[in-house]
Short mmCIF file of C-alpha atoms in Angstrom, two decimals:
data_model
loop_
_atom_site.label_atom_id
_atom_site.label_comp_id
_atom_site.label_asym_id
_atom_site.label_seq_id
_atom_site.Cartn_x
_atom_site.Cartn_y
_atom_site.Cartn_z
CA MET A 1 4.86 14.60 -11.90
CA ALA A 2 2.59 15.48 -8.99
CA LYS A 3 3.23 13.76 -5.68
CA PRO A 4 0.69 11.11 -4.66
CA LEU A 5 -2.01 12.18 -2.22
CA ILE A 6 -1.57 10.56 1.19
CA CYS A 7 -4.13 10.00 3.96
CA PRO A 8 -3.75 12.02 7.15
CA PRO A 9 -2.07 9.79 9.77
CA GLU A 10 -4.98 10.11 12.18
CA LEU A 11 -7.27 8.30 9.70
CA LEU A 12 -4.87 5.36 9.60
CA GLU A 13 -4.78 5.23 13.40
CA ARG A 14 -8.55 5.24 13.91
CA ASP A 15 -9.88 2.28 15.90
CA LEU A 16 -12.16 0.21 13.65
CA THR A 17 -12.96 -2.51 16.18
CA GLY A 18 -16.47 -3.80 15.58
CA ARG A 19 -16.62 -2.61 11.98
CA ARG A 20 -17.20 -5.26 9.31
CA VAL A 21 -15.60 -4.84 5.89
CA ILE A 22 -15.62 -6.69 2.56
CA VAL A 23 -12.80 -6.06 0.07
CA THR A 24 -13.12 -7.70 -3.34
CA GLY A 25 -9.88 -8.70 -5.05
CA ALA A 26 -8.06 -8.60 -1.71
CA ASN A 27 -5.57 -11.27 -2.74
CA SER A 28 -3.26 -8.84 -4.56
CA GLY A 29 -2.39 -5.21 -5.31
CA ILE A 30 -4.25 -2.38 -3.67
CA GLY A 31 -6.99 -4.73 -2.47
CA PHE A 32 -4.47 -6.62 -0.36
CA VAL A 33 -2.90 -3.43 0.99
CA THR A 34 -6.34 -2.01 1.80
CA ALA A 35 -7.45 -5.16 3.59
CA LYS A 36 -4.24 -5.30 5.61
CA GLN A 37 -4.49 -1.67 6.70
CA LEU A 38 -8.12 -1.99 7.79
CA ALA A 39 -7.27 -5.20 9.69
CA LYS A 40 -4.41 -3.36 11.42
CA GLN A 41 -6.98 -0.85 12.62
CA GLY A 42 -9.13 -3.57 14.14
CA ALA A 43 -11.80 -4.08 11.48
CA SER A 44 -13.21 -7.54 10.77
CA VAL A 45 -12.23 -8.01 7.12
CA THR A 46 -13.57 -10.45 4.53
CA LEU A 47 -11.16 -11.05 1.67
CA ALA A 48 -13.44 -11.77 -1.30
CA CYS A 49 -11.27 -13.56 -3.86
CA ARG A 50 -11.74 -15.55 -7.05
CA ASN A 51 -8.68 -17.61 -6.12
CA GLU A 52 -9.27 -18.84 -2.56
CA ALA A 53 -5.78 -20.31 -2.22
CA GLU A 54 -4.21 -16.95 -3.00
CA GLY A 55 -6.63 -15.31 -0.58
CA GLU A 56 -5.64 -17.69 2.21
CA ALA A 57 -1.96 -17.06 1.49
CA ARG A 58 -2.47 -13.31 1.73
CA ALA A 59 -4.50 -13.72 4.93
CA SER A 60 -1.60 -15.66 6.42
CA GLU A 61 0.75 -12.82 5.46
CA ILE A 62 -1.50 -10.32 7.19
CA ARG A 63 -1.74 -12.48 10.34
CA ALA A 64 2.05 -12.79 10.44
CA GLU A 65 2.26 -8.99 10.59
CA VAL A 66 -0.93 -8.40 12.57
CA PRO A 67 -1.42 -11.41 14.89
CA ARG A 68 -4.75 -10.11 16.19
CA ALA A 69 -6.17 -9.61 12.68
CA ASP A 70 -9.82 -10.69 12.33
CA LEU A 71 -9.93 -12.10 8.80
CA GLU A 72 -11.87 -14.54 6.69
CA VAL A 73 -11.52 -15.56 3.05
CA ARG A 74 -14.58 -16.20 0.87
CA LYS A 75 -14.70 -17.24 -2.76
CA LEU A 76 -16.11 -14.61 -5.12
CA ASP A 77 -15.93 -14.86 -8.91
CA LEU A 78 -17.35 -11.63 -10.30
CA GLY A 79 -17.49 -13.18 -13.76
CA ASP A 80 -20.12 -15.66 -12.58
CA LEU A 81 -23.35 -14.26 -11.13
CA SER A 82 -24.12 -17.56 -9.41
CA SER A 83 -20.85 -17.15 -7.49
CA VAL A 84 -21.86 -13.61 -6.54
CA ARG A 85 -25.20 -14.87 -5.23
CA THR A 86 -23.57 -17.71 -3.31
CA PHE A 87 -21.10 -15.29 -1.73
CA ALA A 88 -23.85 -12.87 -0.70
CA GLU A 89 -26.08 -15.63 0.68
CA GLY A 90 -23.24 -17.06 2.74
CA TYR A 91 -22.22 -13.67 4.08
CA LEU A 92 -25.78 -12.72 5.00
CA ASP A 93 -26.35 -16.06 6.74
CA GLU A 94 -23.30 -15.65 8.95
CA ASN A 95 -23.11 -11.90 9.61
CA ASP A 96 -25.54 -9.38 11.05
CA SER A 97 -23.70 -6.23 9.97
CA LEU A 98 -21.66 -4.73 7.14
CA HIS A 99 -20.18 -1.26 7.46
CA LEU A 100 -17.92 -1.01 4.43
CA LEU A 101 -18.06 -2.64 1.00
CA ILE A 102 -15.03 -1.97 -1.18
CA ASN A 103 -15.64 -3.01 -4.79
CA ASN A 104 -11.97 -3.18 -5.71
CA ALA A 105 -11.43 -6.18 -8.02
CA GLY A 106 -11.12 -5.62 -11.74
CA ILE A 107 -9.57 -6.48 -15.09
CA MET A 108 -8.12 -4.17 -17.76
CA ASN A 109 -7.68 -4.18 -21.54
CA THR A 110 -8.47 -7.88 -21.88
CA PRO A 111 -8.93 -9.71 -25.19
CA LEU A 112 -12.56 -10.15 -26.21
CA ALA A 113 -14.11 -12.73 -23.89
CA LYS A 114 -17.43 -13.51 -22.26
CA THR A 115 -18.32 -14.12 -18.62
CA VAL A 116 -20.22 -17.24 -17.57
CA ASP A 117 -23.44 -15.26 -18.05
CA GLY A 118 -22.52 -14.07 -21.54
CA PHE A 119 -21.47 -10.52 -20.70
CA GLU A 120 -18.41 -8.91 -22.30
CA SER A 121 -15.79 -9.63 -19.67
CA GLN A 122 -14.76 -6.10 -18.64
CA ILE A 123 -18.27 -4.70 -18.19
CA GLY A 124 -19.22 -8.04 -16.64
CA VAL A 125 -16.47 -8.19 -14.02
CA ASN A 126 -15.78 -4.51 -13.40
CA HIS A 127 -19.40 -3.37 -13.26
CA LEU A 128 -22.14 -6.00 -13.41
CA GLY A 129 -20.62 -8.47 -10.94
CA HIS A 130 -20.04 -5.70 -8.42
CA PHE A 131 -23.46 -4.21 -9.18
CA LEU A 132 -25.22 -7.44 -8.22
CA LEU A 133 -23.02 -7.91 -5.15
CA THR A 134 -23.88 -4.41 -3.94
CA GLU A 135 -27.60 -4.85 -4.56
CA LEU A 136 -27.68 -8.12 -2.62
CA LEU A 137 -25.92 -6.54 0.36
CA LEU A 138 -27.82 -3.23 0.39
CA ASP A 139 -30.31 -4.17 3.09
CA LEU A 140 -27.51 -5.14 5.44
CA LEU A 141 -25.57 -1.97 4.64
CA GLU A 142 -28.67 0.09 5.45
CA LYS A 143 -29.27 -1.86 8.65
CA SER A 144 -25.63 -1.21 9.65
CA ALA A 145 -25.61 2.52 8.82
CA PRO A 146 -23.60 4.66 8.95
CA SER A 147 -21.94 2.58 6.26
CA ARG A 148 -20.19 3.08 2.93
CA VAL A 149 -19.70 1.61 -0.52
CA VAL A 150 -16.42 2.50 -2.25
CA ILE A 151 -16.31 1.61 -5.95
CA VAL A 152 -12.85 1.53 -7.53
CA SER A 153 -12.96 3.17 -10.95
CA SER A 154 -10.07 4.73 -12.90
CA CYS A 155 -9.01 8.00 -14.47
CA TYR A 156 -9.44 6.02 -17.68
CA HIS A 157 -13.19 6.47 -17.31
CA ASP A 158 -12.33 9.82 -18.91
CA LYS A 159 -10.05 8.67 -21.71
CA ALA A 160 -8.24 5.33 -21.96
CA MET A 161 -5.32 5.48 -24.35
CA GLY A 162 -7.26 8.02 -26.40
CA ARG A 163 -10.62 6.24 -26.25
CA GLU A 164 -13.28 8.39 -24.59
CA GLY A 165 -15.33 6.80 -21.85
CA THR A 166 -18.93 6.42 -23.02
CA ILE A 167 -21.78 4.01 -22.29
CA ASP A 168 -23.42 2.24 -25.23
CA LEU A 169 -26.57 0.84 -23.64
CA ASP A 170 -27.60 -0.70 -26.96
CA ASP A 171 -24.35 -2.63 -27.29
CA LEU A 172 -22.68 -2.96 -23.89
CA HIS A 173 -21.16 -6.29 -24.91
CA PHE A 174 -19.68 -5.34 -28.31
CA GLU A 175 -21.97 -7.62 -30.26
CA ASN A 176 -22.60 -5.07 -33.02
CA ARG A 177 -19.42 -2.96 -32.93
CA LYS A 178 -15.77 -3.79 -33.28
CA TYR A 179 -14.25 -4.76 -29.96
CA ASP A 180 -11.41 -2.69 -28.55
CA GLY A 181 -9.92 -3.51 -25.15
CA TRP A 182 -9.37 0.09 -24.11
CA THR A 183 -12.80 1.23 -25.28
CA SER A 184 -14.33 -1.57 -23.23
CA TYR A 185 -12.23 -0.68 -20.18
CA ALA A 186 -13.19 3.00 -20.40
CA GLN A 187 -16.86 2.03 -20.64
CA SER A 188 -16.64 -0.25 -17.59
CA LYS A 189 -14.84 2.37 -15.51
CA LEU A 190 -17.36 5.06 -16.48
CA ALA A 191 -20.05 2.57 -15.45
CA ASN A 192 -18.39 2.48 -12.00
CA VAL A 193 -18.60 6.27 -11.68
CA LEU A 194 -22.23 6.35 -12.82
CA HIS A 195 -23.13 3.44 -10.54
CA ALA A 196 -21.86 5.41 -7.55
CA LYS A 197 -23.85 8.48 -8.59
CA ALA A 198 -27.10 6.61 -9.20
CA LEU A 199 -26.84 4.50 -6.06
CA ALA A 200 -26.00 7.50 -3.89
CA LYS A 201 -29.14 9.23 -5.14
CA ARG A 202 -31.26 6.17 -4.36
CA LEU A 203 -29.81 5.89 -0.87
CA GLU A 204 -30.33 9.52 0.21
CA GLY A 205 -31.32 9.62 3.86
CA THR A 206 -30.37 6.01 4.61
CA GLY A 207 -26.96 6.66 6.14
CA VAL A 208 -25.20 4.70 3.38
CA THR A 209 -22.61 6.79 1.54
CA VAL A 210 -21.48 5.72 -1.94
CA VAL A 211 -18.47 7.11 -3.83
CA SER A 212 -16.12 6.07 -6.63
CA VAL A 213 -12.33 6.39 -6.64
CA HIS A 214 -9.32 6.40 -8.94
CA PRO A 215 -6.37 4.77 -7.12
CA GLY A 216 -3.65 6.05 -9.45
CA TRP A 217 -1.43 4.30 -11.94
CA VAL A 218 -0.39 1.51 -9.58
CA ARG A 219 2.25 -1.17 -10.02
CA THR A 220 -0.02 -4.25 -9.92
CA ARG A 221 -0.88 -7.27 -12.04
CA LEU A 222 -3.65 -5.27 -13.72
CA ILE A 223 -1.13 -4.44 -16.44
CA ARG A 224 -0.69 -8.06 -17.54
CA ASN A 225 -2.88 -7.79 -20.67
CA SER A 226 -1.02 -4.67 -21.83
CA MET A 227 2.59 -5.65 -21.14
CA PRO A 228 4.42 -8.50 -19.38
CA THR A 229 4.48 -7.84 -15.65
CA PHE A 230 8.25 -8.37 -15.50
CA MET A 231 8.65 -5.44 -17.90
CA GLN A 232 6.64 -3.23 -15.56
CA ASP A 233 8.18 -4.54 -12.34
CA PHE A 234 11.82 -4.67 -13.41
CA VAL A 235 12.90 -3.62 -16.93
CA LEU A 236 10.86 -0.43 -17.28
CA ARG A 237 10.19 0.31 -13.63
CA PRO A 238 12.55 3.32 -13.25
CA PHE A 239 11.06 4.96 -16.34
CA LEU A 240 7.47 4.17 -15.38
CA ASN A 241 8.08 5.61 -11.91
CA MET A 242 9.26 8.85 -13.51
CA MET A 243 6.07 8.86 -15.58
CA GLY A 244 3.89 8.63 -12.48
CA MET A 245 3.51 4.97 -11.57
CA VAL A 246 3.09 4.47 -7.82
CA GLU A 247 3.33 1.53 -5.45
CA PRO A 248 0.28 -0.28 -4.03
CA TRP A 249 0.54 1.60 -0.71
CA GLU A 250 0.12 4.95 -2.49
CA GLY A 251 -2.55 3.35 -4.65
CA ALA A 252 -4.57 2.38 -1.59
CA GLN A 253 -4.62 5.91 -0.17
CA THR A 254 -7.68 7.17 -2.04
CA THR A 255 -9.68 4.06 -1.19
CA LEU A 256 -8.71 4.39 2.47
CA TYR A 257 -9.58 8.08 2.52
CA ALA A 258 -12.97 7.39 0.94
CA ALA A 259 -13.54 4.62 3.48
CA LEU A 260 -12.47 6.53 6.58
CA ALA A 261 -12.65 10.32 6.25
CA ASP A 262 -15.62 12.00 7.95
CA ASP A 263 -16.12 14.61 5.21
CA VAL A 264 -16.84 11.93 2.59
CA GLU A 265 -20.40 11.74 3.91
CA GLN A 266 -20.90 15.31 2.67
CA HIS A 267 -20.19 14.25 -0.94
CA PRO A 268 -22.45 11.30 -1.81
CA GLY A 269 -21.87 10.02 -5.32
CA ALA A 270 -18.62 11.94 -5.67
CA TYR A 271 -15.46 10.83 -7.46
CA TYR A 272 -12.17 10.78 -5.53
CA SER A 273 -8.92 10.73 -7.48
CA GLN A 274 -5.28 10.00 -6.83
CA THR A 275 -2.88 11.59 -9.34
CA GLY A 276 -3.95 10.62 -12.85
CA THR A 277 -4.03 11.36 -16.55
CA TYR A 278 -6.99 13.43 -17.71
CA ARG A 279 -7.97 15.38 -20.82
CA ASP A 280 -7.91 18.45 -18.56
CA LYS A 281 -4.32 18.44 -17.33
CA SER A 282 -5.24 20.65 -14.38
CA LYS A 283 -6.96 17.57 -12.93
CA ASN A 284 -3.81 15.41 -13.04
CA ARG A 285 -2.87 16.27 -9.46
CA GLY A 286 -6.00 14.49 -8.29
CA GLY A 287 -8.47 15.61 -5.68
CA TRP A 288 -10.55 14.32 -2.77
CA PRO A 289 -13.10 14.81 -4.31
CA LEU A 290 -12.46 15.71 -7.96
CA GLU A 291 -14.92 16.82 -10.62
CA SER A 292 -14.45 14.47 -13.57
CA PRO A 293 -13.60 16.21 -16.86
CA ASN A 294 -15.64 13.61 -18.76
CA PRO A 295 -19.06 15.18 -19.46
CA HIS A 296 -20.59 11.69 -19.58
CA ALA A 297 -19.71 11.25 -15.91
CA HIS A 298 -22.26 13.96 -15.05
CA ASP A 299 -25.15 12.55 -17.08
CA ASP A 300 -27.72 11.76 -14.38
CA ALA A 301 -30.19 10.43 -16.94
CA MET A 302 -27.64 7.94 -18.25
CA ALA A 303 -26.72 6.95 -14.69
CA ALA A 304 -30.38 6.16 -13.99
CA ARG A 305 -30.79 4.26 -17.27
CA LEU A 306 -27.61 2.26 -16.68
CA TYR A 307 -28.82 1.38 -13.19
CA GLU A 308 -32.10 0.00 -14.48
CA ARG A 309 -30.42 -1.81 -17.36
CA SER A 310 -27.92 -3.34 -14.94
CA ARG A 311 -30.75 -4.59 -12.73
CA GLU A 312 -32.31 -6.30 -15.76
CA LEU A 313 -29.04 -7.86 -16.88
CA VAL A 314 -28.24 -9.39 -13.48
CA GLY A 315 -31.78 -10.70 -13.07
CA LEU A 316 -33.19 -8.39 -10.40
#
């Protein structure tokens, strides 16, 4: 297996004092690692978490390691658009800048379920919740430019356990087709890639850079709907490591690179990938950036249509 891509040390030593950051899903996995690293570098970090108690616990862990860390925890349930609006309103009321929005939270291969607003859960949480959050914070991101939006996607936007990533605008929520957890996941992760492309095009000339990333196959709780976490973390861990599974620190590298590297501004809308599993095996080593082998990821017309449909669905 290819070795994970790792950020240059100088990026992880850059002084981020005065920079304001939001990381969704920062209470666990790569979100937690990302938030901790940015706090170490002096950024003011908001941990946006569905479970506030977990978020406060993780913030305490970060402060124990980084006593000077500038952190706050805010409740954000991406499966409830009213929660997204409340989060954005509170943030905008209390902050006059935002330099980095990391749309990291997500769910994978879940049983068929609906969000509070009636969306299929994976497209609802992984795409539509983050879509609304980003739209509500856009003015502040533009005011704070240069700024960035990093949207965490997956190599499974290409193919997820054999299911090709496509967007069905006529049936995003599986109301007229048989539900499949991996098909839904692939659709939601392709939506992330297309969201980055469409938003980057809209924001040309504003100083806001938007990209999507694949963090790798990371040992996190994301697996819980596909296998028991104890199987991943203990029983099968040596075998999964040999197959390419990485730890959260390696999984955070692509997000951190996309957030910090100067050359990212030259690739608006691009897709950045840690090692992965693609239909084109030559892509499995990853790339910063990487051209997706999924032809649907390059469909600008679909990206524009999905953007407008997403605006309608979230009530904008």
